[in-house]
Amino acid sequence: MAISEFGLIQRYFGARGTRRADVSVGIGDDGAVLRVPEGQDLVVTTDTLVRDVHFPRSTPAHALGHKSLAVNLSDLAAMGAEPSWATLALTLPKVDEDWLKAFSEGFFSLASDFNVDLVGGDIARGPLSITAQLHGFVPRGGGMRRSGARPGDRLYVTGTLGDAAIGLELATNRTQRGSTMERAYLLSRLHTPLPRVSEGLALRDFARAAIDLSDGLAADVAHLCRASGAGASIWVDKLPLSDAFRALTDTTERYRMALGGGDDYELCLAIPAENQSAVDELARSLDCSLTQVGIVERNKKLRFLHDDGSEYKLQKSGYQHFRRKGER
Ligand code: ADP
Ligand code: MG
């Protein structure tokens, strides 16, 4: 006999139970009951992954489980929040238990790395779409926003840029370039990004503003600048790039992919000058690199500059779901 909806939920999502003491009621009731610690603010974020829009059909189920949580953890990281609870709404074209098993393994493996409990969700039938919602805490009044940057602040990014954009070209067979090792690395950066949660927590008291990079550095820095009422200069020859990225791109593609490619899930932070030496010091204890890529400017423009001072003109930047007619 085919397994019931409730059986499915129980088998793949409920059976693990909860580990956190702040979960009074988890999966199985009409709602979850959760306790926010004294003196903390609750941070909530949600993100949807739709097949053929956010990920290609070839994406392994395990990777989707990981990524649906990772993209939300990345938002919490940018807020400087400590993750706590998740909910998960799944729309599936059919019941495929192999798929569900791999998906839930990917999801729970990352959840346990970050001490996140799954406390509820929903399942429906339809075109494949995954929505996770994540909750976390910041000390009351603390954490980071997009809006705090001031002229003169240094712009830093974690990790390397553009890897996932090349990974997407590999995943969709638009390029066949690269060694086996390079391809595997770039695909892992697309499929299983590592959210910079500990970096967000370590840097939240030193940064004046932060954003996570989902649409490409150029578009996301523009969001940060708009929220802060400022502009920025980005130093394109200083962008942190992986060896695999360099191996698979020529110099003309390089800037465009690193600035315009989405799905990086790195953090971009605005660090006031007086905190710069403390942050450079702290950077040595992080798991990933931290690189200054520019500076916040009073002039509300976003400019891309080469080392010799000449300007780099970026063509198109940032994915938009509802672009107006005639817009690129
Ligand atoms: P309701 O009919 O009240 O919406 P459901 O049958 O949708 O309840 O869900 C039953 C329980 O299972 C609820 O506690 C819900 O939060 C949980 N749940 C449903 N789908 C998921 C899922 N994909 N992941 C985790 N929990 C889920
Ligand atoms: Mg329901």
Coordinates of C-alpha atoms and ligand atoms in Angstrom, one line a residue:
M1 CA 0.0 0.0 0.0
A2 CA 1.2 3.5 -0.8
I3 CA 2.5 5.4 2.2
S4 CA 0.2 8.2 3.5
E5 CA 1.1 11.8 3.6
F6 CA 1.5 11.7 7.4
G7 CA 3.6 8.6 7.1
L8 CA 5.8 10.4 4.7
I9 CA 6.3 13.4 6.9
Q10 CA 6.9 11.1 9.9
R11 CA 9.4 8.9 8.1
Y12 CA 11.5 11.6 6.4
F13 CA 11.1 14.6 8.6
G14 CA 9.5 13.8 11.9
A15 CA 11.3 10.7 13.1
R16 CA 14.4 12.6 14.1
G17 CA 12.6 14.5 16.8
T18 CA 14.0 17.7 18.2
R19 CA 17.2 18.3 20.2
R20 CA 16.9 21.9 21.3
A21 CA 15.5 22.8 24.8
D22 CA 13.7 25.8 23.4
V23 CA 11.3 23.7 21.3
S24 CA 8.2 23.0 23.4
V25 CA 6.2 21.5 20.5
G26 CA 7.7 20.5 17.2
I27 CA 6.4 18.5 14.2
G28 CA 3.0 16.8 14.7
D29 CA 0.7 19.4 16.1
D30 CA -1.1 22.2 14.3
G31 CA 1.7 24.6 15.1
A32 CA 5.1 24.6 16.7
V33 CA 5.6 26.2 20.1
L34 CA 9.0 27.8 20.6
R35 CA 10.8 29.9 23.2
V36 CA 12.8 33.0 22.4
P37 CA 15.5 33.4 25.0
E38 CA 15.3 36.4 27.4
G39 CA 17.1 39.5 26.0
Q40 CA 17.2 38.2 22.4
D41 CA 15.3 39.4 19.3
L42 CA 13.9 36.8 16.9
V43 CA 15.1 37.0 13.3
V44 CA 13.0 35.3 10.6
T45 CA 13.8 34.7 7.0
T46 CA 12.4 32.6 4.1
D47 CA 13.5 31.6 0.7
T48 CA 12.0 29.5 -2.1
L49 CA 13.8 27.3 -4.6
V50 CA 11.8 26.5 -7.8
R51 CA 12.9 24.0 -10.3
D52 CA 14.2 25.5 -13.6
V53 CA 14.2 28.9 -12.0
H54 CA 16.6 28.6 -9.0
F55 CA 18.1 25.2 -9.8
P56 CA 18.5 23.0 -12.9
R57 CA 16.7 19.7 -13.2
S58 CA 20.0 17.9 -12.9
T59 CA 20.4 19.0 -9.3
P60 CA 20.8 16.0 -7.0
A61 CA 18.1 15.7 -4.2
H62 CA 20.8 15.6 -1.5
A63 CA 22.1 18.9 -2.8
L64 CA 18.6 20.4 -2.8
G65 CA 18.1 19.4 0.8
H66 CA 21.4 21.1 1.7
K67 CA 20.8 24.2 -0.4
S68 CA 17.2 24.9 0.6
L69 CA 18.5 25.3 4.2
A70 CA 21.9 26.9 3.2
V71 CA 20.3 29.9 1.4
N72 CA 18.3 30.7 4.5
L73 CA 21.2 30.2 6.8
S74 CA 23.1 32.7 4.6
D75 CA 20.4 35.3 5.2
L76 CA 20.7 34.7 9.0
A77 CA 24.5 35.0 8.7
A78 CA 24.1 38.4 7.0
M79 CA 21.9 39.5 10.0
G80 CA 24.6 38.3 12.4
A81 CA 22.0 35.9 13.9
E82 CA 22.4 32.5 15.5
P83 CA 20.2 29.9 13.8
S84 CA 17.7 28.0 15.9
W85 CA 14.6 26.6 14.1
A86 CA 13.4 25.8 10.6
T87 CA 10.1 25.0 8.8
L88 CA 9.9 23.4 5.4
A89 CA 7.2 23.6 2.8
L90 CA 7.6 21.1 0.0
T91 CA 5.7 20.9 -3.3
L92 CA 6.5 17.6 -5.0
P93 CA 5.3 16.4 -8.4
K94 CA 5.1 12.8 -7.1
V95 CA 6.1 10.7 -4.1
D96 CA 9.6 9.4 -4.8
E97 CA 11.0 7.9 -1.6
D98 CA 14.6 7.7 -2.9
W99 CA 14.4 11.4 -3.6
L100 CA 12.8 12.2 -0.2
K101 CA 15.5 10.1 1.6
A102 CA 18.4 11.9 -0.2
F103 CA 16.7 15.3 0.2
S104 CA 16.1 14.9 3.9
E105 CA 19.7 13.6 4.5
G106 CA 21.1 16.7 2.8
F107 CA 18.8 18.9 4.9
F108 CA 19.4 17.3 8.3
S109 CA 23.1 17.0 7.8
L110 CA 23.4 20.7 7.4
A111 CA 20.8 21.4 10.1
S112 CA 22.7 19.4 12.7
D113 CA 26.0 21.2 11.8
F114 CA 24.2 24.5 12.8
N115 CA 22.1 23.1 15.7
V116 CA 18.9 23.8 13.8
D117 CA 15.7 21.9 14.6
L118 CA 13.0 21.3 12.0
V119 CA 9.8 22.2 13.8
G120 CA 7.1 22.0 11.1
G121 CA 6.2 22.4 7.5
D122 CA 3.8 21.4 4.8
I123 CA 3.7 19.0 1.8
A124 CA 1.7 19.5 -1.4
R125 CA 1.6 18.1 -4.9
G126 CA 2.7 20.3 -7.8
P127 CA 5.8 21.4 -9.8
L128 CA 8.9 20.9 -7.6
S129 CA 9.4 23.8 -5.3
I130 CA 11.0 24.0 -1.8
T131 CA 10.4 26.8 0.7
A132 CA 12.3 26.8 4.0
Q133 CA 11.8 29.4 6.7
L134 CA 14.5 29.9 9.3
H135 CA 14.6 31.5 12.7
G136 CA 17.5 32.8 14.7
F137 CA 18.4 35.1 17.5
V138 CA 20.4 38.3 17.9
P139 CA 21.0 40.1 21.2
R140 CA 18.3 42.7 21.6
G141 CA 19.0 45.6 19.3
G142 CA 22.2 43.9 17.9
G143 CA 23.1 42.0 14.8
M144 CA 23.6 43.6 11.3
R145 CA 21.4 45.4 8.8
R146 CA 21.8 46.5 5.2
S147 CA 21.3 50.1 6.2
G148 CA 24.2 51.0 8.4
A149 CA 27.1 51.7 6.0
R150 CA 28.7 55.1 6.0
P151 CA 31.1 56.8 3.5
G152 CA 34.7 55.6 4.2
D153 CA 33.6 52.1 5.4
R154 CA 35.7 49.3 4.0
L155 CA 33.8 46.7 2.0
Y156 CA 34.9 43.2 2.7
V157 CA 33.7 39.9 1.2
T158 CA 34.1 36.4 2.6
G159 CA 35.4 33.5 0.5
T160 CA 35.6 33.7 -3.3
L161 CA 33.2 35.1 -5.9
G162 CA 31.8 33.6 -9.1
D163 CA 32.4 29.9 -8.4
A164 CA 28.7 29.1 -8.4
A165 CA 28.1 31.0 -11.7
I166 CA 30.6 28.8 -13.4
G167 CA 29.2 25.8 -11.6
L168 CA 25.8 26.6 -13.1
E169 CA 27.4 26.6 -16.6
L170 CA 28.9 23.2 -15.9
A171 CA 25.6 21.8 -14.5
T172 CA 23.7 22.9 -17.5
N173 CA 26.4 21.8 -20.0
R174 CA 27.0 25.3 -21.3
T175 CA 30.7 24.7 -20.8
Q176 CA 32.8 21.5 -20.8
R177 CA 35.9 23.1 -19.5
G178 CA 38.1 22.2 -16.6
S179 CA 39.8 19.2 -14.9
T180 CA 37.7 16.7 -12.9
M181 CA 38.9 18.4 -9.7
E182 CA 38.0 21.9 -10.8
R183 CA 34.6 20.9 -12.1
A184 CA 33.8 19.0 -8.8
Y185 CA 34.8 22.1 -6.8
L186 CA 32.8 24.5 -8.8
L187 CA 29.7 22.3 -8.8
S188 CA 30.0 21.9 -5.0
R189 CA 30.0 25.7 -4.7
L190 CA 26.8 25.7 -6.7
H191 CA 25.0 22.8 -5.1
T192 CA 26.3 22.8 -1.5
P193 CA 27.3 26.3 -0.5
L194 CA 28.6 26.7 3.1
P195 CA 26.7 29.5 4.8
R196 CA 28.9 31.9 6.6
V197 CA 27.1 31.8 9.9
S198 CA 30.1 31.7 12.2
E199 CA 31.7 34.5 10.2
G200 CA 28.5 36.7 10.6
L201 CA 28.6 36.0 14.4
A202 CA 32.3 36.8 14.7
L203 CA 32.0 40.0 12.7
R204 CA 28.7 41.4 13.8
D205 CA 30.1 43.6 16.5
F206 CA 32.7 45.1 14.0
A207 CA 30.6 45.7 10.9
R208 CA 28.2 48.6 10.4
A209 CA 26.2 46.8 7.7
A210 CA 26.1 43.5 5.9
I211 CA 24.3 41.6 3.1
D212 CA 24.6 38.1 1.8
L213 CA 25.5 37.6 -1.9
S214 CA 22.7 35.8 -3.7
D215 CA 22.3 37.9 -6.8
G216 CA 26.0 38.8 -7.5
L217 CA 28.3 41.2 -5.8
A218 CA 27.3 44.2 -8.0
A219 CA 23.6 43.8 -7.5
D220 CA 23.9 43.1 -3.8
V221 CA 26.3 45.9 -3.0
A222 CA 23.8 48.2 -4.8
H223 CA 21.1 47.0 -2.4
L224 CA 23.4 47.7 0.6
C225 CA 24.3 51.1 -0.7
R226 CA 20.6 52.0 -1.5
A227 CA 19.6 51.0 2.0
S228 CA 22.5 53.0 3.5
G229 CA 22.0 56.1 1.3
A230 CA 25.5 55.8 0.0
G231 CA 27.5 54.6 -3.1
A232 CA 30.6 52.5 -3.5
S233 CA 33.8 51.9 -5.4
I234 CA 34.6 48.3 -6.1
W235 CA 38.2 47.4 -7.0
V236 CA 37.7 44.7 -9.6
D237 CA 41.4 43.6 -9.6
K238 CA 41.1 42.8 -5.9
L239 CA 38.1 40.4 -6.1
P240 CA 38.9 37.1 -4.4
L241 CA 38.8 34.3 -7.0
S242 CA 39.4 30.6 -6.6
D243 CA 42.1 28.8 -8.7
A244 CA 39.4 26.8 -10.3
F245 CA 37.5 29.9 -11.3
R246 CA 40.6 31.4 -12.8
A247 CA 41.4 28.2 -14.7
L248 CA 38.0 28.2 -16.3
T249 CA 37.6 31.9 -17.2
D250 CA 39.4 34.3 -19.5
T251 CA 40.0 37.9 -18.4
T252 CA 36.9 39.2 -20.1
E253 CA 34.5 36.7 -18.5
R254 CA 36.3 36.9 -15.1
Y255 CA 35.0 40.3 -14.0
R256 CA 31.5 39.8 -15.4
M257 CA 31.1 36.4 -13.7
A258 CA 32.6 37.5 -10.4
L259 CA 30.5 40.7 -10.2
G260 CA 27.3 39.5 -11.8
G261 CA 27.1 35.8 -11.1
G262 CA 24.6 34.7 -8.5
D263 CA 24.4 32.0 -5.8
D264 CA 27.7 32.9 -4.1
Y265 CA 26.2 32.9 -0.6
E266 CA 29.2 34.8 0.7
L267 CA 28.8 37.9 3.0
C268 CA 29.7 41.4 2.1
L269 CA 30.3 43.7 5.1
A270 CA 30.9 47.4 5.6
I271 CA 33.7 47.8 8.2
P272 CA 34.4 51.2 9.7
A273 CA 38.0 52.3 9.3
E274 CA 38.6 52.2 13.0
N275 CA 37.7 48.5 13.2
Q276 CA 39.8 47.5 10.2
S277 CA 42.9 46.3 12.0
A278 CA 40.8 44.3 14.5
V279 CA 39.0 42.7 11.6
D280 CA 42.2 41.9 9.7
E281 CA 43.4 40.2 12.9
L282 CA 40.2 38.3 13.4
A283 CA 40.2 37.2 9.8
R284 CA 43.1 34.8 10.6
S285 CA 40.9 32.8 12.8
L286 CA 38.1 32.4 10.3
D287 CA 37.6 29.3 8.1
C288 CA 37.4 31.3 4.9
S289 CA 39.3 34.3 3.5
L290 CA 38.1 37.9 4.1
T291 CA 39.1 40.4 1.5
Q292 CA 38.7 44.1 1.1
V293 CA 37.1 44.7 -2.3
G294 CA 36.3 48.4 -2.1
I295 CA 35.0 51.3 -0.1
V296 CA 31.7 53.0 0.6
E297 CA 31.4 56.5 -1.0
R298 CA 29.3 59.5 -0.4
N299 CA 28.5 59.8 -4.1
K300 CA 25.4 57.4 -4.5
K301 CA 26.9 55.7 -7.6
L302 CA 28.4 52.2 -7.8
R303 CA 31.7 52.3 -9.7
F304 CA 34.0 49.5 -10.7
L305 CA 37.7 50.4 -10.9
H306 CA 40.8 48.7 -12.1
D307 CA 44.1 49.0 -10.2
D308 CA 45.3 51.7 -12.7
G309 CA 42.3 53.8 -11.9
S310 CA 40.4 53.2 -15.2
E311 CA 36.7 52.3 -15.0
Y312 CA 35.3 48.8 -15.7
K313 CA 31.9 49.0 -17.3
L314 CA 29.6 46.1 -16.1
Q315 CA 26.9 45.3 -18.5
K316 CA 24.0 43.5 -16.9
S317 CA 23.8 42.6 -13.3
G318 CA 21.5 40.7 -10.9
Y319 CA 18.7 38.3 -11.6
Q320 CA 15.2 39.7 -11.4
H321 CA 12.1 37.5 -11.5
F322 CA 9.7 40.2 -12.7
R323 CA 11.7 42.3 -15.2
R324 CA 9.7 44.9 -17.0
K325 CA 9.3 44.6 -20.8
G326 CA 12.3 45.9 -22.7
E327 CA 14.5 45.8 -19.6
R328 CA 17.6 43.7 -19.7
Ligands
ADP1 P1 -2.2 20.6 8.9 O1 -3.3 19.8 8.2 O2 -2.6 20.9 10.3 O3 -1.6 21.7 8.1 P2 -0.2 18.7 8.1 O4 -0.8 17.4 7.9 O5 0.1 19.6 6.9 O6 -1.1 19.5 9.2 O7 1.1 18.5 8.9 C1 1.1 17.7 10.1 C2 2.4 18.1 10.9 O8 3.5 17.7 10.1 C3 2.5 19.5 11.3 O9 3.0 19.6 12.5 C4 3.4 20.1 10.2 O10 4.1 21.2 10.7 C5 4.3 18.9 10.0 N1 4.9 18.9 8.6 C6 4.2 18.8 7.4 N2 5.0 18.8 6.4 C7 6.2 18.9 6.9 C8 7.6 18.9 6.3 N3 7.8 18.9 5.0 N4 8.6 19.0 7.1 C9 8.4 19.1 8.5 N5 7.2 19.0 9.1 C10 6.2 18.9 8.3
MG2 MG -0.5 21.7 6.6

